[in-house]
XYZ file of C-alpha atoms in Angstrom:
83
model
C -35.534 126.085 -122.529
C -37.892 123.804 -120.675
C -40.068 124.153 -117.588
C -39.733 122.222 -114.360
C -42.679 120.066 -115.473
C -40.894 119.226 -118.732
C -37.716 118.336 -116.809
C -39.747 116.038 -114.555
C -41.362 114.441 -117.623
C -37.930 113.925 -119.225
C -36.663 112.198 -116.079
C -39.816 110.056 -115.883
C -39.319 109.011 -119.522
C -35.740 108.006 -118.695
C -37.087 105.896 -115.837
C -39.559 104.264 -118.236
C -37.277 103.705 -121.260
C -33.682 103.672 -119.991
C -32.958 100.023 -120.883
C -34.780 100.194 -124.225
C -32.912 103.378 -125.158
C -29.591 101.765 -124.297
C -30.425 98.664 -126.349
C -31.702 100.526 -129.415
C -29.531 103.648 -129.428
C -26.401 102.427 -127.555
C -26.668 105.443 -125.257
C -27.077 105.245 -121.498
C -29.294 108.030 -120.227
C -28.939 109.533 -116.761
C -31.500 111.813 -115.145
C -30.752 115.545 -115.346
C -27.657 115.099 -117.546
C -27.732 117.733 -120.306
C -30.009 119.991 -118.258
C -28.918 123.125 -116.374
C -30.941 125.516 -114.213
C -31.711 128.874 -115.824
C -33.487 131.967 -114.572
C -35.099 134.119 -117.249
C -35.197 137.905 -117.156
C -38.557 137.793 -115.362
C -37.171 135.644 -112.552
C -38.808 132.405 -113.690
C -36.893 129.259 -112.809
C -36.464 127.295 -116.031
C -33.958 124.824 -117.423
C -31.701 124.775 -120.449
C -31.525 121.416 -122.207
C -28.760 120.798 -124.723
C -29.607 119.802 -128.295
C -28.460 116.197 -127.876
C -30.693 115.531 -124.884
C -33.593 117.424 -126.440
C -33.481 114.896 -129.296
C -33.457 112.019 -126.776
C -36.452 113.636 -125.040
C -38.278 113.733 -128.379
C -37.520 110.083 -129.136
C -38.786 108.884 -125.756
C -41.828 111.156 -125.932
C -42.722 109.685 -129.337
C -42.410 106.179 -127.860
C -44.837 107.171 -125.109
C -47.333 108.594 -127.623
C -46.987 105.459 -129.781
C -47.646 103.368 -126.649
C -44.286 101.587 -126.868
C -44.094 99.401 -123.743
C -41.869 100.723 -120.969
C -38.967 98.669 -119.648
C -40.218 95.749 -117.609
C -38.770 94.495 -114.338
C -36.900 91.665 -116.068
C -35.142 94.048 -118.482
C -34.232 96.364 -115.608
C -32.907 93.473 -113.512
C -30.815 92.017 -116.349
C -29.431 95.475 -117.104
C -28.512 95.974 -113.450
C -26.752 92.584 -113.316
C -24.795 93.292 -116.508
C -23.584 96.685 -115.287
């Protein structure tokens, strides 16, 4: 389970590292894929994230902490042209 803030962080990390992740891991990430809304027994709005995407979240979060540069505009443009 993750909070709304964690979901937003996950999506922001995808925005930052989408091209790099595709190049290094051969996986194309899409925002909110692998995440489903969930309401706990106290009525809190949370999200369930599947194990696969939780691992991806961890990888990208470690890149951020290690100060791995985010995708630059050239990488994003080339990726857009090639797809």
